[in-house]
PDB file of C-alpha atoms in Angstrom:
ATOM      1  CA  ARG A   1      91.962 -42.679   3.414  1.00 35.00           C
ATOM      2  CA  SER A   2      92.111 -45.025   0.485  1.00 38.00           C
ATOM      3  CA  VAL A   3      94.045 -48.267   0.905  1.00 42.00           C
ATOM      4  CA  MET A   4      96.793 -48.933  -1.628  1.00 45.00           C
ATOM      5  CA  VAL A   5      96.272 -52.073  -3.648  1.00 47.00           C
ATOM      6  CA  GLY A   6      98.850 -54.800  -3.261  1.00 45.00           C
ATOM      7  CA  GLN A   7      99.751 -54.293   0.443  1.00 50.00           C
ATOM      8  CA  VAL A   8      96.613 -55.196   2.376  1.00 52.00           C
ATOM      9  CA  ARG A   9      93.418 -57.150   2.086  1.00 53.00           C
ATOM     10  CA  THR A  10      90.108 -55.994   3.507  1.00 51.00           C
ATOM     11  CA  ASN A  11      87.719 -58.338   5.308  1.00 53.00           C
ATOM     12  CA  GLN A  12      84.685 -58.175   7.536  1.00 50.00           C
ATOM     13  CA  ILE A  13      83.614 -59.863  10.799  1.00 49.00           C
ATOM     14  CA  TYR A  14      80.072 -59.216  12.027  1.00 49.00           C
ATOM     15  CA  GLY A  15      79.942 -56.146   9.796  1.00 52.00           C
ATOM     16  CA  PHE A  16      83.154 -54.608  11.138  1.00 51.00           C
ATOM     17  CA  PRO A  17      85.816 -53.877   8.490  1.00 53.00           C
ATOM     18  CA  LEU A  18      89.196 -55.373   9.110  1.00 49.00           C
ATOM     19  CA  ILE A  19      92.486 -54.777   7.320  1.00 48.00           C
ATOM     20  CA  GLU A  20      94.717 -57.827   6.964  1.00 51.00           C
ATOM     21  CA  ILE A  21      98.399 -57.123   6.308  1.00 47.00           C
ATOM     22  CA  LEU A  22      99.875 -59.660   3.906  1.00 50.00           C
ATOM     23  CA  PRO A  23     103.322 -60.755   5.149  1.00 47.00           C
ATOM     24  CA  GLN A  24     103.683 -63.228   2.301  1.00 57.00           C
ATOM     25  CA  LEU A  25     102.136 -63.543  -1.148  1.00 63.00           C
ATOM     26  CA  ILE A  26     101.357 -67.286  -1.014  1.00 74.00           C
ATOM     27  CA  THR A  27     101.769 -70.076   1.533  1.00 79.00           C
ATOM     28  CA  PRO A  28     104.682 -72.547   1.293  1.00 83.00           C
ATOM     29  CA  THR A  29     102.227 -75.336   0.356  1.00 87.00           C
ATOM     30  CA  GLY A  30     100.728 -73.101  -2.351  1.00 85.00           C
ATOM     31  CA  LEU A  31     104.228 -72.417  -3.747  1.00 88.00           C
ATOM     32  CA  ILE A  32     104.997 -76.155  -3.937  1.00 91.00           C
ATOM     33  CA  MET A  33     101.674 -76.823  -5.717  1.00 91.00           C
ATOM     34  CA  LYS A  34     102.313 -73.955  -8.113  1.00 93.00           C
ATOM     35  CA  ARG A  35     105.829 -75.120  -8.983  1.00 94.00           C
ATOM     36  CA  THR A  36     104.745 -78.732  -9.380  1.00 95.00           C
ATOM     37  CA  GLY A  37     101.932 -77.702 -11.686  1.00 94.00           C
ATOM     38  CA  ASP A  38     104.361 -75.546 -13.708  1.00 96.00           C
ATOM     39  CA  ILE A  39     106.702 -78.453 -14.302  1.00 97.00           C
ATOM     40  CA  VAL A  40     104.009 -81.026 -15.122  1.00 96.00           C
ATOM     41  CA  PHE A  41     101.971 -78.817 -17.403  1.00 95.00           C
ATOM     42  CA  SER A  42     105.060 -77.518 -19.223  1.00 96.00           C
ATOM     43  CA  LEU A  43     106.393 -81.018 -19.954  1.00 97.00           C
ATOM     44  CA  VAL A  44     102.959 -82.106 -21.242  1.00 96.00           C
ATOM     45  CA  LEU A  45     102.486 -79.022 -23.383  1.00 94.00           C
ATOM     46  CA  LEU A  46     105.983 -79.195 -24.881  1.00 95.00           C
ATOM     47  CA  THR A  47     105.531 -82.882 -25.744  1.00 95.00           C
ATOM     48  CA  CYS A  48     102.190 -82.255 -27.445  1.00 94.00           C
ATOM     49  CA  PHE A  49     103.469 -79.143 -29.256  1.00 94.00           C
ATOM     50  CA  LEU A  50     106.721 -80.637 -30.502  1.00 94.00           C
ATOM     51  CA  PRO A  51     105.564 -81.898 -33.983  1.00 93.00           C
ATOM     52  CA  PHE A  52     103.806 -78.599 -34.768  1.00 93.00           C
ATOM     53  CA  GLY A  53     106.718 -76.631 -33.272  1.00 94.00           C
ATOM     54  CA  ILE A  54     109.118 -78.134 -35.805  1.00 94.00           C
ATOM     55  CA  LEU A  55     106.871 -76.999 -38.638  1.00 95.00           C
ATOM     56  CA  LEU A  56     106.457 -73.544 -37.102  1.00 94.00           C
ATOM     57  CA  ALA A  57     110.239 -73.199 -36.702  1.00 95.00           C
ATOM     58  CA  ALA A  58     110.688 -73.986 -40.376  1.00 95.00           C
ATOM     59  CA  ALA A  59     108.030 -71.435 -41.293  1.00 94.00           C
ATOM     60  CA  VAL A  60     109.776 -68.702 -39.250  1.00 94.00           C
ATOM     61  CA  LYS A  61     113.120 -69.470 -40.909  1.00 93.00           C
ATOM     62  CA  MET A  62     111.662 -69.435 -44.440  1.00 92.00           C
ATOM     63  CA  ASN A  63     109.526 -66.320 -43.913  1.00 90.00           C
ATOM     64  CA  SER A  64     112.351 -63.854 -43.156  1.00 88.00           C
ATOM     65  CA  ARG A  65     116.094 -63.603 -42.638  1.00 89.00           C
ATOM     66  CA  GLY A  66     117.254 -64.243 -39.087  1.00 90.00           C
ATOM     67  CA  PRO A  67     117.280 -66.834 -36.306  1.00 93.00           C
ATOM     68  CA  ILE A  68     114.260 -69.007 -35.440  1.00 94.00           C
ATOM     69  CA  PHE A  69     114.231 -68.015 -31.816  1.00 95.00           C
ATOM     70  CA  TYR A  70     114.456 -64.574 -30.256  1.00 92.00           C
ATOM     71  CA  MET A  71     116.122 -64.169 -26.849  1.00 93.00           C
ATOM     72  CA  GLN A  72     115.898 -61.030 -24.746  1.00 92.00           C
ATOM     73  CA  GLU A  73     116.935 -60.001 -21.253  1.00 95.00           C
ATOM     74  CA  ARG A  74     114.030 -59.672 -18.788  1.00 95.00           C
ATOM     75  CA  VAL A  75     113.746 -59.018 -15.024  1.00 95.00           C
ATOM     76  CA  GLY A  76     112.460 -61.933 -12.995  1.00 95.00           C
ATOM     77  CA  LYS A  77     111.872 -62.813  -9.368  1.00 94.00           C
ATOM     78  CA  ASN A  78     113.738 -60.607  -6.859  1.00 92.00           C
ATOM     79  CA  GLY A  79     115.135 -58.525  -9.657  1.00 92.00           C
ATOM     80  CA  LYS A  80     117.234 -61.386 -11.149  1.00 94.00           C
ATOM     81  CA  THR A  81     117.610 -61.059 -14.909  1.00 96.00           C
ATOM     82  CA  PHE A  82     117.267 -63.960 -17.318  1.00 97.00           C
ATOM     83  CA  ARG A  83     116.994 -64.590 -21.064  1.00 97.00           C
ATOM     84  CA  ILE A  84     113.426 -65.099 -22.250  1.00 96.00           C
ATOM     85  CA  ILE A  85     112.998 -67.236 -25.380  1.00 96.00           C
ATOM     86  CA  LYS A  86     110.323 -66.821 -28.043  1.00 95.00           C
ATOM     87  CA  PHE A  87     109.746 -67.692 -31.670  1.00 95.00           C
ATOM     88  CA  ARG A  88     110.976 -64.635 -33.612  1.00 93.00           C
ATOM     89  CA  SER A  89     107.967 -62.672 -34.804  1.00 91.00           C
ATOM     90  CA  MET A  90     109.723 -59.526 -35.993  1.00 88.00           C
ATOM     91  CA  VAL A  91     112.360 -58.735 -38.574  1.00 85.00           C
ATOM     92  CA  GLN A  92     115.967 -59.212 -37.481  1.00 83.00           C
ATOM     93  CA  ASP A  93     117.478 -56.311 -35.485  1.00 75.00           C
ATOM     94  CA  ALA A  94     114.037 -54.666 -35.135  1.00 69.00           C
ATOM     95  CA  GLU A  95     115.178 -52.144 -32.520  1.00 68.00           C
ATOM     96  CA  VAL A  96     118.607 -51.188 -33.902  1.00 65.00           C
ATOM     97  CA  LYS A  97     117.353 -47.713 -34.966  1.00 61.00           C
ATOM     98  CA  THR A  98     114.714 -47.110 -32.307  1.00 63.00           C
ATOM     99  CA  GLY A  99     116.115 -48.639 -29.122  1.00 65.00           C
ATOM    100  CA  PRO A 100     113.751 -50.366 -26.634  1.00 64.00           C
ATOM    101  CA  VAL A 101     110.119 -49.704 -27.639  1.00 65.00           C
ATOM    102  CA  TRP A 102     106.842 -51.600 -27.204  1.00 60.00           C
ATOM    103  CA  ALA A 103     105.120 -53.103 -30.202  1.00 64.00           C
ATOM    104  CA  ALA A 104     102.269 -51.080 -31.682  1.00 62.00           C
ATOM    105  CA  ASP A 105      99.141 -51.936 -33.639  1.00 64.00           C
ATOM    106  CA  ASN A 106      99.969 -52.855 -37.239  1.00 69.00           C
ATOM    107  CA  ASP A 107     103.666 -52.724 -36.368  1.00 77.00           C
ATOM    108  CA  PRO A 108     105.646 -52.840 -39.624  1.00 79.00           C
ATOM    109  CA  ARG A 109     108.449 -54.738 -37.897  1.00 86.00           C
ATOM    110  CA  VAL A 110     106.232 -57.839 -37.422  1.00 87.00           C
ATOM    111  CA  THR A 111     106.679 -60.458 -40.105  1.00 90.00           C
ATOM    112  CA  ALA A 112     103.839 -62.151 -41.928  1.00 90.00           C
ATOM    113  CA  ILE A 113     104.183 -65.397 -39.971  1.00 92.00           C
ATOM    114  CA  GLY A 114     104.855 -63.332 -36.855  1.00 90.00           C
ATOM    115  CA  LYS A 115     101.495 -61.578 -37.114  1.00 90.00           C
ATOM    116  CA  TRP A 116      99.764 -64.933 -37.281  1.00 90.00           C
ATOM    117  CA  MET A 117     101.771 -66.369 -34.383  1.00 91.00           C
ATOM    118  CA  ARG A 118     100.964 -63.359 -32.194  1.00 89.00           C
ATOM    119  CA  LYS A 119      97.228 -63.706 -32.907  1.00 86.00           C
ATOM    120  CA  LEU A 120      97.366 -67.259 -31.516  1.00 89.00           C
ATOM    121  CA  ARG A 121     100.151 -66.485 -29.022  1.00 90.00           C
ATOM    122  CA  LEU A 122     102.251 -69.289 -30.469  1.00 93.00           C
ATOM    123  CA  ASP A 123     105.423 -67.164 -30.330  1.00 93.00           C
ATOM    124  CA  GLU A 124     105.200 -67.518 -26.493  1.00 94.00           C
ATOM    125  CA  VAL A 125     105.314 -71.364 -26.446  1.00 95.00           C
ATOM    126  CA  PRO A 126     109.168 -71.617 -26.163  1.00 96.00           C
ATOM    127  CA  GLN A 127     108.881 -69.853 -22.791  1.00 97.00           C
ATOM    128  CA  LEU A 128     107.835 -73.223 -21.430  1.00 97.00           C
ATOM    129  CA  PHE A 129     111.613 -73.902 -21.339  1.00 97.00           C
ATOM    130  CA  ASN A 130     111.981 -70.752 -19.118  1.00 98.00           C
ATOM    131  CA  VAL A 131     109.334 -72.293 -16.858  1.00 98.00           C
ATOM    132  CA  LEU A 132     111.172 -75.614 -16.613  1.00 97.00           C
ATOM    133  CA  CYS A 133     114.406 -73.760 -15.794  1.00 96.00           C
ATOM    134  CA  GLY A 134     112.665 -71.995 -12.900  1.00 96.00           C
ATOM    135  CA  ASP A 135     112.940 -68.464 -14.313  1.00 97.00           C
ATOM    136  CA  MET A 136     109.224 -68.242 -15.014  1.00 97.00           C
ATOM    137  CA  SER A 137     105.848 -69.688 -14.021  1.00 97.00           C
ATOM    138  CA  LEU A 138     102.880 -70.486 -16.237  1.00 97.00           C
ATOM    139  CA  VAL A 139     100.917 -67.743 -14.475  1.00 96.00           C
ATOM    140  CA  GLY A 140     102.260 -64.472 -13.088  1.00 95.00           C
ATOM    141  CA  PRO A 141     103.049 -60.847 -13.940  1.00 93.00           C
ATOM    142  CA  ARG A 142     104.688 -60.574 -17.359  1.00 91.00           C
ATOM    143  CA  PRO A 143     108.483 -59.965 -17.136  1.00 93.00           C
ATOM    144  CA  GLU A 144     109.680 -56.612 -18.447  1.00 91.00           C
ATOM    145  CA  ARG A 145     113.030 -55.498 -19.838  1.00 90.00           C
ATOM    146  CA  PRO A 146     115.404 -53.739 -17.401  1.00 91.00           C
ATOM    147  CA  PHE A 147     115.003 -50.464 -19.355  1.00 88.00           C
ATOM    148  CA  PHE A 148     111.213 -50.427 -18.747  1.00 86.00           C
ATOM    149  CA  VAL A 149     111.489 -51.766 -15.214  1.00 89.00           C
ATOM    150  CA  GLU A 150     113.458 -48.729 -14.143  1.00 88.00           C
ATOM    151  CA  LYS A 151     110.892 -46.432 -15.719  1.00 85.00           C
ATOM    152  CA  LEU A 152     107.949 -48.255 -14.108  1.00 86.00           C
ATOM    153  CA  LYS A 153     109.586 -48.265 -10.683  1.00 86.00           C
ATOM    154  CA  LYS A 154     109.538 -44.466 -10.795  1.00 85.00           C
ATOM    155  CA  ALA A 155     106.020 -44.260 -12.307  1.00 82.00           C
ATOM    156  CA  HIS A 156     104.293 -46.639  -9.916  1.00 83.00           C
ATOM    157  CA  PRO A 157     105.355 -46.949  -6.194  1.00 80.00           C
ATOM    158  CA  LEU A 158     104.216 -50.591  -5.895  1.00 84.00           C
ATOM    159  CA  TYR A 159     105.699 -51.894  -9.109  1.00 87.00           C
ATOM    160  CA  VAL A 160     108.531 -53.633  -7.296  1.00 88.00           C
ATOM    161  CA  ARG A 161     106.006 -55.821  -5.486  1.00 87.00           C
ATOM    162  CA  ARG A 162     105.548 -57.703  -8.814  1.00 89.00           C
ATOM    163  CA  LEU A 163     109.174 -58.810  -8.516  1.00 91.00           C
ATOM    164  CA  GLY A 164     108.344 -60.885  -5.444  1.00 89.00           C
ATOM    165  CA  VAL A 165     107.131 -63.808  -7.544  1.00 92.00           C
ATOM    166  CA  ARG A 166     108.216 -65.601 -10.672  1.00 95.00           C
ATOM    167  CA  PRO A 167     106.954 -63.822 -13.819  1.00 96.00           C
ATOM    168  CA  GLY A 168     104.459 -65.706 -15.954  1.00 96.00           C
ATOM    169  CA  ILE A 169     103.781 -66.613 -19.564  1.00 95.00           C
ATOM    170  CA  THR A 170     100.225 -65.439 -18.948  1.00 94.00           C
ATOM    171  CA  GLY A 171      98.518 -63.644 -16.117  1.00 93.00           C
ATOM    172  CA  TRP A 172      95.475 -61.770 -14.815  1.00 90.00           C
ATOM    173  CA  ALA A 173      96.692 -58.566 -16.441  1.00 87.00           C
ATOM    174  CA  GLN A 174      97.117 -60.315 -19.837  1.00 85.00           C
ATOM    175  CA  ILE A 175      93.533 -61.559 -19.969  1.00 85.00           C
ATOM    176  CA  LYS A 176      92.054 -58.305 -18.564  1.00 80.00           C
ATOM    177  CA  GLY A 177      94.207 -55.562 -20.088  1.00 62.00           C
ATOM    178  CA  GLU A 178      95.344 -54.485 -23.501  1.00 61.00           C
ATOM    179  CA  TYR A 179      98.694 -55.203 -25.119  1.00 58.00           C
ATOM    180  CA  ASP A 180     101.572 -53.109 -23.719  1.00 55.00           C
ATOM    181  CA  GLN A 181     102.072 -49.985 -25.808  1.00 57.00           C
ATOM    182  CA  THR A 182     102.722 -47.060 -23.442  1.00 61.00           C
ATOM    183  CA  ILE A 183     103.886 -46.444 -19.869  1.00 63.00           C
ATOM    184  CA  GLU A 184     100.359 -45.251 -18.979  1.00 66.00           C
ATOM    185  CA  GLY A 185      98.842 -48.441 -20.373  1.00 65.00           C
ATOM    186  CA  VAL A 186     101.246 -50.594 -18.405  1.00 71.00           C
ATOM    187  CA  LYS A 187     100.486 -48.687 -15.197  1.00 72.00           C
ATOM    188  CA  GLU A 188      96.855 -49.759 -15.532  1.00 76.00           C
ATOM    189  CA  LYS A 189      97.915 -53.385 -15.969  1.00 82.00           C
ATOM    190  CA  ILE A 190     100.024 -53.163 -12.831  1.00 86.00           C
ATOM    191  CA  GLU A 191      96.761 -52.786 -10.858  1.00 86.00           C
ATOM    192  CA  TYR A 192      95.625 -56.152 -12.271  1.00 89.00           C
ATOM    193  CA  ASP A 193      98.971 -57.688 -11.352  1.00 90.00           C
ATOM    194  CA  LEU A 194      98.629 -56.411  -7.781  1.00 88.00           C
ATOM    195  CA  PHE A 195      95.142 -57.860  -7.550  1.00 88.00           C
ATOM    196  CA  TYR A 196      96.588 -61.202  -8.664  1.00 91.00           C
ATOM    197  CA  LEU A 197      99.301 -61.051  -6.009  1.00 89.00           C
ATOM    198  CA  GLU A 198      96.651 -60.502  -3.308  1.00 85.00           C
ATOM    199  CA  ASN A 199      94.571 -63.439  -4.475  1.00 86.00           C
ATOM    200  CA  MET A 200      97.010 -65.887  -6.084  1.00 87.00           C
ATOM    201  CA  SER A 201      96.104 -69.529  -5.610  1.00 87.00           C
ATOM    202  CA  PRO A 202      96.113 -72.782  -7.674  1.00 87.00           C
ATOM    203  CA  ARG A 203      92.392 -72.156  -8.311  1.00 88.00           C
ATOM    204  CA  MET A 204      92.962 -68.675  -9.647  1.00 91.00           C
ATOM    205  CA  ASP A 205      95.897 -69.883 -11.775  1.00 93.00           C
ATOM    206  CA  MET A 206      93.616 -72.497 -13.394  1.00 92.00           C
ATOM    207  CA  LYS A 207      90.979 -69.829 -14.088  1.00 93.00           C
ATOM    208  CA  ILE A 208      93.629 -67.671 -15.814  1.00 94.00           C
ATOM    209  CA  LEU A 209      94.963 -70.611 -17.854  1.00 93.00           C
ATOM    210  CA  LEU A 210      91.430 -71.492 -19.099  1.00 92.00           C
ATOM    211  CA  SER A 211      90.839 -67.843 -19.994  1.00 91.00           C
ATOM    212  CA  THR A 212      94.123 -67.751 -21.857  1.00 89.00           C
ATOM    213  CA  ALA A 213      93.117 -70.906 -23.780  1.00 89.00           C
ATOM    214  CA  TYR A 214      89.898 -69.119 -24.839  1.00 85.00           C
ATOM    215  CA  VAL A 215      91.919 -66.078 -26.024  1.00 80.00           C
ATOM    216  CA  VAL A 216      94.226 -68.381 -28.045  1.00 81.00           C
ATOM    217  CA  LEU A 217      91.361 -70.337 -29.643  1.00 80.00           C
ATOM    218  CA  LYS A 218      89.601 -67.097 -30.569  1.00 74.00           C
ATOM    219  CA  GLY A 219      92.796 -65.622 -32.033  1.00 66.00           C
ATOM    220  CA  LYS A 220      92.514 -62.504 -29.885  1.00 60.00           C
ATOM    221  CA  GLY A 221      96.268 -62.051 -29.260  1.00 60.00           C
ATOM    222  CA  LYS A 222      98.258 -59.142 -30.767  1.00 58.00           C
TER     223      LYS A 222
END
């Protein structure tokens, strides 16, 4: 039988396959290191970004009608909901007529400055405040809206395992998969998230952060 990803880890001793059941996702020491890194890096990044952030906020305000920041309910660790904060990259009330939908390629709801911010992922920077508040981590599965969480729980039996850790600004699925557009596409990214949960460590987090920096510098965001 095939082994379901996200519940066990395979290993070998003298050529004999072993299956290691994972009672916890990360050690207590690893959790302390992860949280400490989140706080330190977030404070440093926010301090460095502040002058440019003021200019970016002014650009968002002048580019289209509406608030500078966009806040939305997301599902975090253990199913607790919180308000995620981003620079607004779409027109005001973008989902009034459609209801909850994922962004698409060449989405007409995205503003001119929003398209540029998304390319460089600058709209995500305010989420560093979510990290400082303890609702998010720098690295982890991306938090989804309650509407989509309920759909994904039914579509993928191990989706709830993602809710055992703080969601992240970036993650293994974000650097490996495409931008969320359909339920099927997100189901593929869940496999990347489960791989991360099996292997999460400070070293892997650093690898993901460096890969994210490469994506940002190359303007490969959407």
